[in-house]
PDB file of C-alpha atoms in Angstrom:
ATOM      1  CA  UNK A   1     -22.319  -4.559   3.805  1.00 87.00           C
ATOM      2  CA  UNK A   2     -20.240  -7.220   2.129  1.00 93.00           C
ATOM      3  CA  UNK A   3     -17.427  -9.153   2.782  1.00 95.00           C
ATOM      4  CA  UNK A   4     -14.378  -8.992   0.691  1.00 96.00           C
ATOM      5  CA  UNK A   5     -11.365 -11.061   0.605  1.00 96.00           C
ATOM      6  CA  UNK A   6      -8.158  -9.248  -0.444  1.00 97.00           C
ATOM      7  CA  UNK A   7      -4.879 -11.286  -0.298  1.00 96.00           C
ATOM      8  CA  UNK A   8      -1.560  -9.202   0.080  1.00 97.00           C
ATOM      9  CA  UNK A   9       1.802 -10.065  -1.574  1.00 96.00           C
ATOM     10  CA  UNK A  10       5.121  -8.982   0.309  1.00 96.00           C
ATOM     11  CA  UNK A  11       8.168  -9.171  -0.870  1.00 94.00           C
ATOM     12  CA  UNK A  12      11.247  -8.116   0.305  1.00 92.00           C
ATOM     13  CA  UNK A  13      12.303  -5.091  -1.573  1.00 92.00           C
ATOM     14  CA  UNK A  14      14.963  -6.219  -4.066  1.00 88.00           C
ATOM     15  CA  UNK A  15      18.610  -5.028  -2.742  1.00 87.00           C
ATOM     16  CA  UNK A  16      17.213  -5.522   0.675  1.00 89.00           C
ATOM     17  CA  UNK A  17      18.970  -8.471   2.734  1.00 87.00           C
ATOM     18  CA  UNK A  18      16.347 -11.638   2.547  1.00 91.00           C
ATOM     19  CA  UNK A  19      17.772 -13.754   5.621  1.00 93.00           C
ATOM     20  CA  UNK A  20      15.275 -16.224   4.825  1.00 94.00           C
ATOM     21  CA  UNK A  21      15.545 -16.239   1.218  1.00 95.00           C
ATOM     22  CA  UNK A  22      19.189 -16.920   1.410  1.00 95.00           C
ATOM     23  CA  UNK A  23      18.768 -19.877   4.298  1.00 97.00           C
ATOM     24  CA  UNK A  24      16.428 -21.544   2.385  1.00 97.00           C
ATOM     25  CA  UNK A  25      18.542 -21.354  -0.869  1.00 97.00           C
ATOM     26  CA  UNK A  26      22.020 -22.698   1.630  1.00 97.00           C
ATOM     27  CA  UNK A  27      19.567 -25.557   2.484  1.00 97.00           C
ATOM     28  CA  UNK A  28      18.441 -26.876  -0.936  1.00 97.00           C
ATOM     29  CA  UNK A  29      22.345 -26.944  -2.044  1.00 97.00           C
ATOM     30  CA  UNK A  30      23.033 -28.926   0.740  1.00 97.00           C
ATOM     31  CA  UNK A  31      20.505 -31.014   0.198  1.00 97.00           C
ATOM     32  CA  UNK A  32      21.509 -31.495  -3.260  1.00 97.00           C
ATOM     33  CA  UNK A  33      19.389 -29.034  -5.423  1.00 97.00           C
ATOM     34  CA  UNK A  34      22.361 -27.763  -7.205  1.00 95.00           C
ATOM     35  CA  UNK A  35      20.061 -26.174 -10.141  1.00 95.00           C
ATOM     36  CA  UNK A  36      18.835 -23.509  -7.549  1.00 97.00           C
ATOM     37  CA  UNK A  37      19.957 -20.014  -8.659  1.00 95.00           C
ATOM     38  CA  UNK A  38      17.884 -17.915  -6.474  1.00 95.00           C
ATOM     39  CA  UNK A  39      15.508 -17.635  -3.805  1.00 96.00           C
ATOM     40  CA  UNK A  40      13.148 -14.933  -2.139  1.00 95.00           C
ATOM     41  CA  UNK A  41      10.734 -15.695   0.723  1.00 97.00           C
ATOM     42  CA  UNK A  42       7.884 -13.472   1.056  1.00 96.00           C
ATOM     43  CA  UNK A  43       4.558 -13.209   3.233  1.00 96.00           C
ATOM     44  CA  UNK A  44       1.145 -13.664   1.349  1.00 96.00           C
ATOM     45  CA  UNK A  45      -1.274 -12.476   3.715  1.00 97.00           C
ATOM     46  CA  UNK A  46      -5.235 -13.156   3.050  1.00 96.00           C
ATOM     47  CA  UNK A  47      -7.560 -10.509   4.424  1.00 97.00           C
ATOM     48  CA  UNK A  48     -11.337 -10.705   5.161  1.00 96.00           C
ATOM     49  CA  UNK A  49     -13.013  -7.015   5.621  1.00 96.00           C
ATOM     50  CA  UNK A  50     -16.763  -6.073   5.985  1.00 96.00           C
ATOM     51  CA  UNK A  51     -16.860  -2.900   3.382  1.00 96.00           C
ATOM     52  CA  UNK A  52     -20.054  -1.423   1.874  1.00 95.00           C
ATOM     53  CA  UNK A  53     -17.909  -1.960  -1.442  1.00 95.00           C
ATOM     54  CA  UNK A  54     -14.581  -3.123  -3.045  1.00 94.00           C
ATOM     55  CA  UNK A  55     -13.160   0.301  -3.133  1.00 95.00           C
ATOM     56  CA  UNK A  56     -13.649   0.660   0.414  1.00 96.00           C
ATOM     57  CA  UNK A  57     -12.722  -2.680   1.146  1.00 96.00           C
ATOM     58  CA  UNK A  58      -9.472  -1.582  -0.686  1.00 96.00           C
ATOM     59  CA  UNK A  59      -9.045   1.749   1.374  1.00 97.00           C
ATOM     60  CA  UNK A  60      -9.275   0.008   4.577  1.00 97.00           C
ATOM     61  CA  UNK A  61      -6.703  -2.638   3.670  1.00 97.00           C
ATOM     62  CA  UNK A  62      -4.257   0.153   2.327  1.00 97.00           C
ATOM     63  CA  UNK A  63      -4.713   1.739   6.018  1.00 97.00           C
ATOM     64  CA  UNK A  64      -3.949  -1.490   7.340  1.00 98.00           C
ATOM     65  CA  UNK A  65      -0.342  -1.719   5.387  1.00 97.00           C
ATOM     66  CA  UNK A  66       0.434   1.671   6.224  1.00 97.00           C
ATOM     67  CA  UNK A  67      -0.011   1.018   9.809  1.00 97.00           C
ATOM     68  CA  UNK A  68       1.172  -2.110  10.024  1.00 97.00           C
ATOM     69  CA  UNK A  69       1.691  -4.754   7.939  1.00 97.00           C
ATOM     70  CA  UNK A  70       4.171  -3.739   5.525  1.00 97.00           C
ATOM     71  CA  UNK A  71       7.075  -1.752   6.434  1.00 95.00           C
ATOM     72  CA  UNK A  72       7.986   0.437   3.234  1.00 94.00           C
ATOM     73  CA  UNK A  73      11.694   0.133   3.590  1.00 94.00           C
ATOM     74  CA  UNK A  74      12.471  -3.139   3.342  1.00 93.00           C
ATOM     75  CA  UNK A  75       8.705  -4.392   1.756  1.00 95.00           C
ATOM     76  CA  UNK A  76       6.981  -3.594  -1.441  1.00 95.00           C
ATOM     77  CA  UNK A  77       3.620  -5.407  -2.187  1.00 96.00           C
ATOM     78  CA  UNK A  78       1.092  -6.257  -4.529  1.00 95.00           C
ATOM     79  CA  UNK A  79      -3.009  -6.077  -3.705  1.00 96.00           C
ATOM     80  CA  UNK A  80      -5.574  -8.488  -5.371  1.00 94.00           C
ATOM     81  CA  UNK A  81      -9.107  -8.968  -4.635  1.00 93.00           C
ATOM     82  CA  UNK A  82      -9.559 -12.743  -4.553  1.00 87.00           C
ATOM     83  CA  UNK A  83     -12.937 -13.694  -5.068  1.00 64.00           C
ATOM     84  CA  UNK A  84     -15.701 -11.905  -3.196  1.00 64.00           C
ATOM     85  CA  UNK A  85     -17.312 -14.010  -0.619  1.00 56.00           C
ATOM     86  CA  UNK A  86     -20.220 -11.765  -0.697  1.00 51.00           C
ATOM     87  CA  UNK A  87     -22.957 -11.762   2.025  1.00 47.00           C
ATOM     88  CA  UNK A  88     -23.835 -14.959   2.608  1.00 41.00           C
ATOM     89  CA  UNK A  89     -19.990 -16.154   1.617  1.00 43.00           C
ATOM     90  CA  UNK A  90     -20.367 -17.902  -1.970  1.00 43.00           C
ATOM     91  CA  UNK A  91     -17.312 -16.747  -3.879  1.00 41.00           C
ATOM     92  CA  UNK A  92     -18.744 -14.707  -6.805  1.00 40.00           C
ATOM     93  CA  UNK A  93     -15.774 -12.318  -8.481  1.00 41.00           C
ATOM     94  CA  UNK A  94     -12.399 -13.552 -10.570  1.00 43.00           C
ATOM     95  CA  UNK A  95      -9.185 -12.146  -9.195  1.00 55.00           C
ATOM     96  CA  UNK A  96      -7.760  -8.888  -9.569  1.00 60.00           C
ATOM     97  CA  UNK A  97      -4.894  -7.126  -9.002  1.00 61.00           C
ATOM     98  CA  UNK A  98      -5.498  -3.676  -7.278  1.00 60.00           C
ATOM     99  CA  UNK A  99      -2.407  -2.194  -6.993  1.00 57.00           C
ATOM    100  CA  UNK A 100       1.064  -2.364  -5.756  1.00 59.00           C
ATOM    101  CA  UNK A 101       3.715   0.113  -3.748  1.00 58.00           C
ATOM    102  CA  UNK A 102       4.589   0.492  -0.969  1.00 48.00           C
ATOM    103  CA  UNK A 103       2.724   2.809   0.732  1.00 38.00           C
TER     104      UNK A 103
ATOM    105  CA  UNK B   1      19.111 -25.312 -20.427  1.00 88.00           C
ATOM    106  CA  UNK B   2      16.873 -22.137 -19.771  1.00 93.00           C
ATOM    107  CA  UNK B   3      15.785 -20.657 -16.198  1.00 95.00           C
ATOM    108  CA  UNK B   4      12.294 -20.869 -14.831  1.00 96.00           C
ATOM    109  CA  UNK B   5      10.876 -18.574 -11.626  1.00 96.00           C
ATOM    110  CA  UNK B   6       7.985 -20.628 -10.114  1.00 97.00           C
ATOM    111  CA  UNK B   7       6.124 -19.482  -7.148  1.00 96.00           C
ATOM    112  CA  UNK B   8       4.782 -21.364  -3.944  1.00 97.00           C
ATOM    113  CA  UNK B   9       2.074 -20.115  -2.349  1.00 96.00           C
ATOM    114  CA  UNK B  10       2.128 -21.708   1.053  1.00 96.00           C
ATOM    115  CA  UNK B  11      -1.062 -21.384   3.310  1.00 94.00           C
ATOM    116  CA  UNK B  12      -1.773 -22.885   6.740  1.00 92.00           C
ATOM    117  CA  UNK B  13      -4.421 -26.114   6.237  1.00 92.00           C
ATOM    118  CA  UNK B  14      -7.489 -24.783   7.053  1.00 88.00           C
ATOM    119  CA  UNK B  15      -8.772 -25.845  10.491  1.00 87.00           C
ATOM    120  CA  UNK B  16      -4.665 -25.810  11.916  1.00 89.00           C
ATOM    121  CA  UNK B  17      -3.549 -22.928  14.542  1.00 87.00           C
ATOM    122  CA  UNK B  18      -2.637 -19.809  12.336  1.00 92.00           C
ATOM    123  CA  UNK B  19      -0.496 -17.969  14.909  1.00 93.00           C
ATOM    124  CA  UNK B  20       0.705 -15.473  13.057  1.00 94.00           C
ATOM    125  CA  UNK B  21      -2.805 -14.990  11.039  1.00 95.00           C
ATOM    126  CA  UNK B  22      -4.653 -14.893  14.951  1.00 95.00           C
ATOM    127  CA  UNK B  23      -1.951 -12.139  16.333  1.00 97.00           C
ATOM    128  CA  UNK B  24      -2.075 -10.068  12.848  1.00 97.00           C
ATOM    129  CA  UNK B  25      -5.907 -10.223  13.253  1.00 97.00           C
ATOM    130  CA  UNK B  26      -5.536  -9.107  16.944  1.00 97.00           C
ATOM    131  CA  UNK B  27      -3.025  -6.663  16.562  1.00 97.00           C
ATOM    132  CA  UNK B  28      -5.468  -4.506  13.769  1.00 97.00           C
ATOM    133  CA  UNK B  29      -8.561  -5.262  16.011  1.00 97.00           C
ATOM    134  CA  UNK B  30      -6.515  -3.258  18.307  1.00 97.00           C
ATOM    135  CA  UNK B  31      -5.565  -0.395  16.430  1.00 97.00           C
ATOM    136  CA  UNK B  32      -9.519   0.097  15.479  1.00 96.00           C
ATOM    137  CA  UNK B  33      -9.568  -1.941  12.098  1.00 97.00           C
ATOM    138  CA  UNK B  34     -13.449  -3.352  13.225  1.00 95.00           C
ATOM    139  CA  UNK B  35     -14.418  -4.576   9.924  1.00 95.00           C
ATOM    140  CA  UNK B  36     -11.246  -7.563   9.693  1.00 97.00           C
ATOM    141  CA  UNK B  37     -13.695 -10.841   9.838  1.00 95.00           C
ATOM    142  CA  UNK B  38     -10.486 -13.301   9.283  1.00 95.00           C
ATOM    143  CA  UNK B  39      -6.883 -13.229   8.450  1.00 96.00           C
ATOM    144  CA  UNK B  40      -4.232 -15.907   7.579  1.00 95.00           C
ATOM    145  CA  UNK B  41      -0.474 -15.181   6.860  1.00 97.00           C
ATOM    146  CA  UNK B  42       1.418 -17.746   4.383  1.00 96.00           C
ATOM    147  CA  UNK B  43       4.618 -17.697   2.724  1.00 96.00           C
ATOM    148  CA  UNK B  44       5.166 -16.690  -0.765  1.00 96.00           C
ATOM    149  CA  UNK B  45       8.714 -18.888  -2.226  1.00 97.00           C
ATOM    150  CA  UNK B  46      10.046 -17.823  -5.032  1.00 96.00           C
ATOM    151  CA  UNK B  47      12.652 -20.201  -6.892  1.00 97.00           C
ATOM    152  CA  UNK B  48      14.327 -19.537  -9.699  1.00 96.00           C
ATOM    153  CA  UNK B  49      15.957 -22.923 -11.294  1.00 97.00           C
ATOM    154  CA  UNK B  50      18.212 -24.004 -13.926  1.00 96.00           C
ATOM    155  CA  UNK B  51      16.670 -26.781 -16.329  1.00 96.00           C
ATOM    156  CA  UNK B  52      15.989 -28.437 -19.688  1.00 95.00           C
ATOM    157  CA  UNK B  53      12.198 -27.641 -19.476  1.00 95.00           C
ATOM    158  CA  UNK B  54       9.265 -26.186 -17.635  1.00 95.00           C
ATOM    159  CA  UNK B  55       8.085 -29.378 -16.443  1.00 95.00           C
ATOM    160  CA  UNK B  56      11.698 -30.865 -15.369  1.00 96.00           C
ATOM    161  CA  UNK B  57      11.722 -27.419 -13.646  1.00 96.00           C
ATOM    162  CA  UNK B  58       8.597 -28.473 -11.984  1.00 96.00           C
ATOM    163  CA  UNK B  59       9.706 -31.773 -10.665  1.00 97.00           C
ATOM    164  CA  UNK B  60      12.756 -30.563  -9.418  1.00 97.00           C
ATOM    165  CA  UNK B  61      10.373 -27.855  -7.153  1.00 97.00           C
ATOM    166  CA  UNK B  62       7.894 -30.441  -6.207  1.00 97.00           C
ATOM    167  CA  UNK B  63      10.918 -32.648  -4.481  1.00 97.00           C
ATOM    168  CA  UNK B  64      12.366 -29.136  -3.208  1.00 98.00           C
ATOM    169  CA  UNK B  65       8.714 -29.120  -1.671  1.00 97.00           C
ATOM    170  CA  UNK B  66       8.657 -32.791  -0.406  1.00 97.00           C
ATOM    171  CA  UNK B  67      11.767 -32.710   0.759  1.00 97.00           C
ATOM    172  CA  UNK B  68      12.414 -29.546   2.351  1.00 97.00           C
ATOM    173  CA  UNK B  69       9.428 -26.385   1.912  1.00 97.00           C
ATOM    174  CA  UNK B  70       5.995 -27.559   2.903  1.00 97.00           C
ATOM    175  CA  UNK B  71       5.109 -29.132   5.855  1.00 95.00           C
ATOM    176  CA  UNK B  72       2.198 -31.382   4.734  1.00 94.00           C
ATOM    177  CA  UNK B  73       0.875 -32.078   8.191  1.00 94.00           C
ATOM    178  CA  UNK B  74       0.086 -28.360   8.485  1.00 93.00           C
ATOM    179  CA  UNK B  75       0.491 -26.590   5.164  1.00 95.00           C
ATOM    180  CA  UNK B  76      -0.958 -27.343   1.756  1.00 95.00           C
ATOM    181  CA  UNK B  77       0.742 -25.293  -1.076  1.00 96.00           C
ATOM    182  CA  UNK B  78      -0.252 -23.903  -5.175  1.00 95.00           C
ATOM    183  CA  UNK B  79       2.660 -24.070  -7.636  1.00 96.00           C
ATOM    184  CA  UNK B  80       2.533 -21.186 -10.149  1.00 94.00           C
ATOM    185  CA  UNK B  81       5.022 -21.026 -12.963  1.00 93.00           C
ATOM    186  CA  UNK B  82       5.624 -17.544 -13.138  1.00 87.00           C
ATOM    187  CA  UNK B  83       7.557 -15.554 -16.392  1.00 64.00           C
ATOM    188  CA  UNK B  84      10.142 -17.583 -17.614  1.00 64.00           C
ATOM    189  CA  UNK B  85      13.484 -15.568 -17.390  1.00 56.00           C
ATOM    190  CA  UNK B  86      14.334 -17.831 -20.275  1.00 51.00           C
ATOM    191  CA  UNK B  87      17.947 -18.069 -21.326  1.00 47.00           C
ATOM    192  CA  UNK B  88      19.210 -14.451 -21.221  1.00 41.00           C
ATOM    193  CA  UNK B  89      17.114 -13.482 -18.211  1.00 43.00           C
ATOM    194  CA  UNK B  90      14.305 -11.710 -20.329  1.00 43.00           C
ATOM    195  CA  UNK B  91      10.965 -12.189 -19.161  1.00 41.00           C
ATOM    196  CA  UNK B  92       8.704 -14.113 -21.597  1.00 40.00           C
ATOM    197  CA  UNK B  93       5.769 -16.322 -20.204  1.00 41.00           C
ATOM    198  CA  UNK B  94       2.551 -15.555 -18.474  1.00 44.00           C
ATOM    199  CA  UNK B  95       1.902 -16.977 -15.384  1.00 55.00           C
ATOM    200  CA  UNK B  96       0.594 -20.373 -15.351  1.00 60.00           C
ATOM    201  CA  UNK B  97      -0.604 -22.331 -12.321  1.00 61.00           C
ATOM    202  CA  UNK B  98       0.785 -25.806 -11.992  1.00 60.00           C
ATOM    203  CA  UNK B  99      -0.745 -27.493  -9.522  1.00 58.00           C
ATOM    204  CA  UNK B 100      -1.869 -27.480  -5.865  1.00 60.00           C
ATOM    205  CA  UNK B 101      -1.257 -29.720  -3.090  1.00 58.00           C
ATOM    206  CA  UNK B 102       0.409 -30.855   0.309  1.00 49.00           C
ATOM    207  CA  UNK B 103       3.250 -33.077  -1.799  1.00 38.00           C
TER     208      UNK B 103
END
């Protein structure tokens, strides 16, 4: 087994009310940052799994978003395998985007 | 002047409570996922800003940062210049990382 590190992107879906987005953009203008012309807050979510290899590693994590940790109508997100820590954790592997959806 | 997206990826320091990384990591031990060694939830900001040039763009951020979006006691951030809408809102750049930090 190895152990893979695989970093989730989620964004709010665009059209889809971003509460946060929109507080932190109210907060810069009043703070003065008049050159702001949008803002989106998302999650980035870093995920180590035990796979016997990436693909699997990548399976399991796409379970995980289906079941939990990105809801599909207000989410979309982006997968990347960050560098593999690999068994005995020295990062080894460049980056690389997996996929995206939202399911 | 021309508009510029750039991207914060926030993260928790390492070594300060991740409460939100500790119940996500809980919450799929539960539901069976066995093989999740760690997990760590940041935020992913995404500005877009008015200026003369990419790296007035960048100052402006890194006060937006200072001032308002990171919490240096228990965050450090990396500043990524994503595609540059450019004047008429067409995508043109690659994605180029800026910089890292806590401020």
């Amino acid at each position: 087994m190895s152990r893979f590190r695989l970093v989730l992107h989620v964004e709010p879906r665009p059209g889809v009310l971003d509460p946060q987005g929109a507080a932190t953009r109210r907060a810069l203008e009043q703070l003065g940052f008049a050159s702001v012309q949008a803002v989106r807050v998302g999650k980035e979510i870093t995920l180590e799994v035990e796979a016997p290899d990436a693909s699997e590693a990548r399976r399991q994590v796409e379970e995980m978003v289906r079941v939990l940790l990105v809801n599909p109508s207000t989410e979309s997100y982006r997968m990347e395998l960050a560098e593999t820590p690999g068994r005995n954790g020295s990062g080894a592997a460049a980056n690389t985007t997996l996929g995206a959806g939202a399911r």
